[in-house]
Amino acid sequence: MKIIAIGMNYPLHCQELHAGEALPEEPVIFMKPDSALLKDGKPFFIPDFCEQVDYETELVVRINRLGKHIAERFAHRYYDAVTVGIDFTARDLQRKFRATGRPWELCKGFDNSAAIGDWVPVDRFADIQDIRFHLDIDGQTVQQGHTRDMLFRVDQIVAYVSRFCTLKMGDMIYTGTPVGVGPVRIGNHLEGYLEQEKVIDFHIR
């Protein structure tokens, strides 16, 4: 099982963290190991190697069949469910790594950095590019997005990734975060929604 993640896929988020940089012309890809997965409502423990951990709320797609060199027009056949996920980022480490030109997998791929919610069949939605999602912390909405605002659509992402690595059943694609990322703190209660359905619910410890 692979966790594939897309960076800089919402223009306003690009401005939020990368002001002055050009928007990407191709999907920006990074990976998380399977040890990053956090599921079943288990708490997220802030690690001791960083001073700031940010939430990044994302639509996550589940791959349901083997695929390589998938044509974009057929990409919708290769995923069967979606949910909300949180891509936790050690932001202070990321700034340090980016400033020195070093790879920044450690700030994205540490243990439990990929929280995942309950899966919802994709056929519940008329169009995967017309889904709203949001995150509440302690009962207040802190981040919200709409898949129509993606720079690269889900089917484009599936086709693009499959050029480089074979997609397998159970793989997950985190499709990018909209504007509104921010830090979590011990005691926070996170709840994520697809439209009005709560699909993820856990605490920060």
C-alpha atoms as a printed R data frame, in Angstrom:
    type eleno elety resid chain resno       x      y       z
1   ATOM     1    CA   MET     A     1   0.000  0.000   0.000
2   ATOM     2    CA   LYS     A     2   1.347  3.391  -1.052
3   ATOM     3    CA   ILE     A     3   0.372  6.819   0.193
4   ATOM     4    CA   ILE     A     4   0.803  9.253  -2.673
5   ATOM     5    CA   ALA     A     5   0.314 12.942  -1.964
6   ATOM     6    CA   ILE     A     6  -0.047 16.033  -4.127
7   ATOM     7    CA   GLY     A     7   1.449 19.355  -3.147
8   ATOM     8    CA   MET     A     8   0.463 22.836  -4.320
9   ATOM     9    CA   ASN     A     9  -2.817 21.766  -5.947
10  ATOM    10    CA   TYR     A    10  -4.956 24.746  -4.873
11  ATOM    11    CA   PRO     A    11  -3.947 28.222  -6.081
12  ATOM    12    CA   LEU     A    12  -4.845 30.075  -2.879
13  ATOM    13    CA   HIS     A    13  -2.859 27.611  -0.795
14  ATOM    14    CA   CYS     A    14   0.107 28.145  -3.105
15  ATOM    15    CA   GLN     A    15  -0.129 31.870  -2.370
16  ATOM    16    CA   GLU     A    16  -0.529 31.122   1.338
17  ATOM    17    CA   LEU     A    17   2.753 29.211   1.674
18  ATOM    18    CA   HIS     A    18   4.673 29.938  -1.523
19  ATOM    19    CA   ALA     A    19   3.895 33.547  -2.373
20  ATOM    20    CA   GLY     A    20   5.882 34.720  -5.358
21  ATOM    21    CA   GLU     A    21   6.435 31.246  -6.779
22  ATOM    22    CA   ALA     A    22   4.865 30.265 -10.093
23  ATOM    23    CA   LEU     A    23   2.018 27.771 -10.002
24  ATOM    24    CA   PRO     A    24   3.162 24.254 -10.913
25  ATOM    25    CA   GLU     A    25   2.716 23.130 -14.506
26  ATOM    26    CA   GLU     A    26   2.582 19.459 -13.527
27  ATOM    27    CA   PRO     A    27   1.381 17.763 -10.339
28  ATOM    28    CA   VAL     A    28   3.842 17.989  -7.449
29  ATOM    29    CA   ILE     A    29   4.211 14.480  -6.009
30  ATOM    30    CA   PHE     A    30   5.589 13.202  -2.726
31  ATOM    31    CA   MET     A    31   5.132  9.930  -0.867
32  ATOM    32    CA   LYS     A    32   4.457  8.849   2.686
33  ATOM    33    CA   PRO     A    33   5.350  5.393   4.050
34  ATOM    34    CA   ASP     A    34   2.636  3.046   5.283
35  ATOM    35    CA   SER     A    35   3.807  3.755   8.851
36  ATOM    36    CA   ALA     A    36   2.439  7.290   8.399
37  ATOM    37    CA   LEU     A    37  -1.147  6.037   8.350
38  ATOM    38    CA   LEU     A    38  -3.350  7.051  11.304
39  ATOM    39    CA   LYS     A    39  -6.844  5.553  11.252
40  ATOM    40    CA   ASP     A    40  -9.834  4.412  13.303
41  ATOM    41    CA   GLY     A    41 -10.048  7.677  15.246
42  ATOM    42    CA   LYS     A    42  -6.805  7.080  17.111
43  ATOM    43    CA   PRO     A    43  -5.216 10.226  18.588
44  ATOM    44    CA   PHE     A    44  -2.343 12.043  16.948
45  ATOM    45    CA   PHE     A    45   0.615 12.623  19.260
46  ATOM    46    CA   ILE     A    46   2.664 15.729  18.479
47  ATOM    47    CA   PRO     A    47   6.245 14.514  17.932
48  ATOM    48    CA   ASP     A    48   9.143 15.834  19.970
49  ATOM    49    CA   PHE     A    49  11.411 16.591  16.995
50  ATOM    50    CA   CYS     A    50   9.559 19.705  15.820
51  ATOM    51    CA   GLU     A    51   7.955 22.820  17.228
52  ATOM    52    CA   GLN     A    52   5.069 23.302  14.784
53  ATOM    53    CA   VAL     A    53   2.818 20.649  13.256
54  ATOM    54    CA   ASP     A    54   0.244 21.938  10.762
55  ATOM    55    CA   TYR     A    55  -2.967 20.279   9.595
56  ATOM    56    CA   GLU     A    56  -3.617 20.082   5.859
57  ATOM    57    CA   THR     A    57  -7.115 18.852   5.092
58  ATOM    58    CA   GLU     A    58  -7.502 16.927   1.836
59  ATOM    59    CA   LEU     A    59  -9.819 14.817  -0.270
60  ATOM    60    CA   VAL     A    60  -8.322 11.314  -0.409
61  ATOM    61    CA   VAL     A    61  -9.006  8.823  -3.196
62  ATOM    62    CA   ARG     A    62  -8.737  5.027  -2.807
63  ATOM    63    CA   ILE     A    63  -7.359  3.016  -5.723
64  ATOM    64    CA   ASN     A    64  -9.318 -0.167  -6.399
65  ATOM    65    CA   ARG     A    65  -7.451 -1.911  -9.227
66  ATOM    66    CA   LEU     A    66  -4.011 -2.420 -10.727
67  ATOM    67    CA   GLY     A    67  -3.050  0.274 -13.217
68  ATOM    68    CA   LYS     A    68  -0.059  1.516 -15.193
69  ATOM    69    CA   HIS     A    69   0.019  4.175 -17.931
70  ATOM    70    CA   ILE     A    70  -3.659  4.909 -17.318
71  ATOM    71    CA   ALA     A    71  -5.299  7.172 -19.867
72  ATOM    72    CA   GLU     A    72  -7.014 10.141 -18.241
73  ATOM    73    CA   ARG     A    73 -10.343  9.265 -19.868
74  ATOM    74    CA   PHE     A    74 -10.261  5.882 -18.078
75  ATOM    75    CA   ALA     A    75  -8.874  7.087 -14.752
76  ATOM    76    CA   HIS     A    76 -12.293  7.139 -13.058
77  ATOM    77    CA   ARG     A    77 -12.362  3.343 -13.284
78  ATOM    78    CA   TYR     A    78  -9.367  3.054 -10.960
79  ATOM    79    CA   TYR     A    79 -10.807  4.493  -7.740
80  ATOM    80    CA   ASP     A    80 -13.935  3.538  -5.854
81  ATOM    81    CA   ALA     A    81 -14.094  5.616  -2.662
82  ATOM    82    CA   VAL     A    82 -13.146  8.971  -1.181
83  ATOM    83    CA   THR     A    83 -12.717 10.399   2.292
84  ATOM    84    CA   VAL     A    84 -11.124 13.274   4.188
85  ATOM    85    CA   GLY     A    85  -7.518 12.932   5.284
86  ATOM    86    CA   ILE     A    86  -5.134 15.142   7.219
87  ATOM    87    CA   ASP     A    87  -1.610 15.519   5.863
88  ATOM    88    CA   PHE     A    88   0.263 16.522   9.005
89  ATOM    89    CA   THR     A    89   3.368 18.572   8.259
90  ATOM    90    CA   ALA     A    90   6.274 19.417  10.544
91  ATOM    91    CA   ARG     A    91   6.307 22.994   9.272
92  ATOM    92    CA   ASP     A    92   9.444 24.218  10.993
93  ATOM    93    CA   LEU     A    93  11.406 21.279   9.576
94  ATOM    94    CA   GLN     A    94   9.967 21.894   6.134
95  ATOM    95    CA   ARG     A    95  11.103 25.514   6.193
96  ATOM    96    CA   LYS     A    96  14.600 24.444   7.219
97  ATOM    97    CA   PHE     A    97  14.847 21.730   4.567
98  ATOM    98    CA   ARG     A    98  13.511 23.978   1.800
99  ATOM    99    CA   ALA     A    99  15.901 26.786   2.743
100 ATOM   100    CA   THR     A   100  18.890 24.469   2.355
101 ATOM   101    CA   GLY     A   101  17.606 22.723  -0.764
102 ATOM   102    CA   ARG     A   102  17.402 19.371   0.991
103 ATOM   103    CA   PRO     A   103  14.673 16.745   0.485
104 ATOM   104    CA   TRP     A   104  11.818 17.210   2.924
105 ATOM   105    CA   GLU     A   105  10.304 13.730   3.219
106 ATOM   106    CA   LEU     A   106  10.968 13.706   6.971
107 ATOM   107    CA   CYS     A   107   8.626 16.629   7.573
108 ATOM   108    CA   LYS     A   108   5.821 14.833   5.702
109 ATOM   109    CA   GLY     A   109   6.441 11.120   6.171
110 ATOM   110    CA   PHE     A   110   6.889 10.722   9.910
111 ATOM   111    CA   ASP     A   111   4.802  8.188  11.851
112 ATOM   112    CA   ASN     A   112   1.053  8.906  11.975
113 ATOM   113    CA   SER     A   113   1.340 11.933   9.675
114 ATOM   114    CA   ALA     A   114  -1.423 10.677   7.341
115 ATOM   115    CA   ALA     A   115  -4.724 10.626   9.213
116 ATOM   116    CA   ILE     A   116  -7.491  8.960   7.221
117 ATOM   117    CA   GLY     A   117 -11.270  8.981   7.623
118 ATOM   118    CA   ASP     A   118 -14.057  6.536   6.810
119 ATOM   119    CA   TRP     A   119 -14.420  5.716   3.141
120 ATOM   120    CA   VAL     A   120 -17.484  6.840   1.190
121 ATOM   121    CA   PRO     A   121 -18.300  5.165  -2.165
122 ATOM   122    CA   VAL     A   122 -17.480  7.542  -4.975
123 ATOM   123    CA   ASP     A   123 -20.777  6.770  -6.707
124 ATOM   124    CA   ARG     A   124 -22.524  8.686  -3.927
125 ATOM   125    CA   PHE     A   125 -21.334 11.839  -5.695
126 ATOM   126    CA   ALA     A   126 -22.425 12.959  -9.150
127 ATOM   127    CA   ASP     A   127 -19.010 14.476  -9.920
128 ATOM   128    CA   ILE     A   128 -15.760 14.028  -8.004
129 ATOM   129    CA   GLN     A   129 -14.861 17.586  -9.052
130 ATOM   130    CA   ASP     A   130 -17.933 18.922  -7.256
131 ATOM   131    CA   ILE     A   131 -17.339 17.885  -3.643
132 ATOM   132    CA   ARG     A   132 -17.075 20.212  -0.667
133 ATOM   133    CA   PHE     A   133 -15.060 19.257   2.395
134 ATOM   134    CA   HIS     A   134 -14.047 21.003   5.586
135 ATOM   135    CA   LEU     A   135 -12.264 20.624   8.918
136 ATOM   136    CA   ASP     A   136 -13.532 21.723  12.314
137 ATOM   137    CA   ILE     A   137 -11.235 22.137  15.295
138 ATOM   138    CA   ASP     A   138 -12.919 22.361  18.683
139 ATOM   139    CA   GLY     A   139 -16.242 22.961  16.943
140 ATOM   140    CA   GLN     A   140 -15.059 25.817  14.702
141 ATOM   141    CA   THR     A   141 -14.520 25.482  10.945
142 ATOM   142    CA   VAL     A   142 -10.873 26.281  10.223
143 ATOM   143    CA   GLN     A   143 -10.427 25.039   6.655
144 ATOM   144    CA   GLN     A   144 -12.771 24.333   3.780
145 ATOM   145    CA   GLY     A   145 -12.305 23.393   0.168
146 ATOM   146    CA   HIS     A   146 -14.086 22.452  -3.026
147 ATOM   147    CA   THR     A   147 -12.619 19.996  -5.493
148 ATOM   148    CA   ARG     A   148 -13.540 22.224  -8.429
149 ATOM   149    CA   ASP     A   149 -10.731 24.557  -7.309
150 ATOM   150    CA   MET     A   150  -7.971 21.986  -7.885
151 ATOM   151    CA   LEU     A   151  -5.218 22.921 -10.315
152 ATOM   152    CA   PHE     A   152  -5.024 19.280 -11.393
153 ATOM   153    CA   ARG     A   153  -8.211 17.223 -11.397
154 ATOM   154    CA   VAL     A   154  -8.381 13.806  -9.754
155 ATOM   155    CA   ASP     A   155  -8.366 11.965 -13.087
156 ATOM   156    CA   GLN     A   156  -5.357 13.983 -14.251
157 ATOM   157    CA   ILE     A   157  -3.505 13.057 -11.059
158 ATOM   158    CA   VAL     A   158  -4.285  9.338 -11.387
159 ATOM   159    CA   ALA     A   159  -3.114  9.309 -14.996
160 ATOM   160    CA   TYR     A   160   0.026 11.307 -14.220
161 ATOM   161    CA   VAL     A   161   1.139  9.211 -11.248
162 ATOM   162    CA   SER     A   162   0.558  5.975 -13.173
163 ATOM   163    CA   ARG     A   163   3.161  7.025 -15.735
164 ATOM   164    CA   PHE     A   164   5.847  6.681 -13.082
165 ATOM   165    CA   CYS     A   165   4.674  3.972 -10.699
166 ATOM   166    CA   THR     A   166   2.119  1.194 -10.870
167 ATOM   167    CA   LEU     A   167  -1.018  1.900  -8.875
168 ATOM   168    CA   LYS     A   168  -2.241 -1.035  -6.795
169 ATOM   169    CA   MET     A   169  -5.431 -1.883  -4.975
170 ATOM   170    CA   GLY     A   170  -5.522 -0.069  -1.630
171 ATOM   171    CA   ASP     A   171  -3.173  2.742  -2.599
172 ATOM   172    CA   MET     A   172  -4.306  6.192  -1.455
173 ATOM   173    CA   ILE     A   173  -3.890  9.541  -3.141
174 ATOM   174    CA   TYR     A   174  -4.051 12.688  -0.994
175 ATOM   175    CA   THR     A   175  -5.104 15.245  -3.599
176 ATOM   176    CA   GLY     A   176  -3.842 18.481  -2.055
177 ATOM   177    CA   THR     A   177  -4.997 20.999   0.522
178 ATOM   178    CA   PRO     A   178  -6.869 24.281   0.060
179 ATOM   179    CA   VAL     A   179  -6.051 27.568   1.747
180 ATOM   180    CA   GLY     A   180  -6.341 27.724   5.533
181 ATOM   181    CA   VAL     A   181  -3.674 25.405   6.948
182 ATOM   182    CA   GLY     A   182  -2.555 26.001  10.503
183 ATOM   183    CA   PRO     A   183  -1.000 24.482  13.615
184 ATOM   184    CA   VAL     A   184  -2.521 21.905  15.936
185 ATOM   185    CA   ARG     A   185  -2.115 21.912  19.698
186 ATOM   186    CA   ILE     A   186  -2.452 19.344  22.444
187 ATOM   187    CA   GLY     A   187  -6.115 18.945  23.365
188 ATOM   188    CA   ASN     A   188  -7.533 19.927  19.953
189 ATOM   189    CA   HIS     A   189 -10.516 17.928  18.665
190 ATOM   190    CA   LEU     A   190 -10.465 17.498  14.870
191 ATOM   191    CA   GLU     A   191 -13.562 16.612  12.829
192 ATOM   192    CA   GLY     A   192 -13.528 16.367   9.033
193 ATOM   193    CA   TYR     A   193 -16.522 16.396   6.717
194 ATOM   194    CA   LEU     A   194 -17.365 15.419   3.142
195 ATOM   195    CA   GLU     A   195 -20.241 17.719   2.329
196 ATOM   196    CA   GLN     A   196 -22.206 17.412   5.604
197 ATOM   197    CA   GLU     A   197 -21.124 13.866   6.514
198 ATOM   198    CA   LYS     A   198 -18.531 13.532   9.256
199 ATOM   199    CA   VAL     A   199 -15.913 11.011   8.180
200 ATOM   200    CA   ILE     A   200 -12.988 11.663  10.520
201 ATOM   201    CA   ASP     A   201 -12.946 12.428  14.250
202 ATOM   202    CA   PHE     A   202  -9.929 12.336  16.568
203 ATOM   203    CA   HIS     A   203  -7.916 14.279  19.160
204 ATOM   204    CA   ILE     A   204  -4.440 15.757  19.405
205 ATOM   205    CA   ARG     A   205  -2.372 14.526  22.328
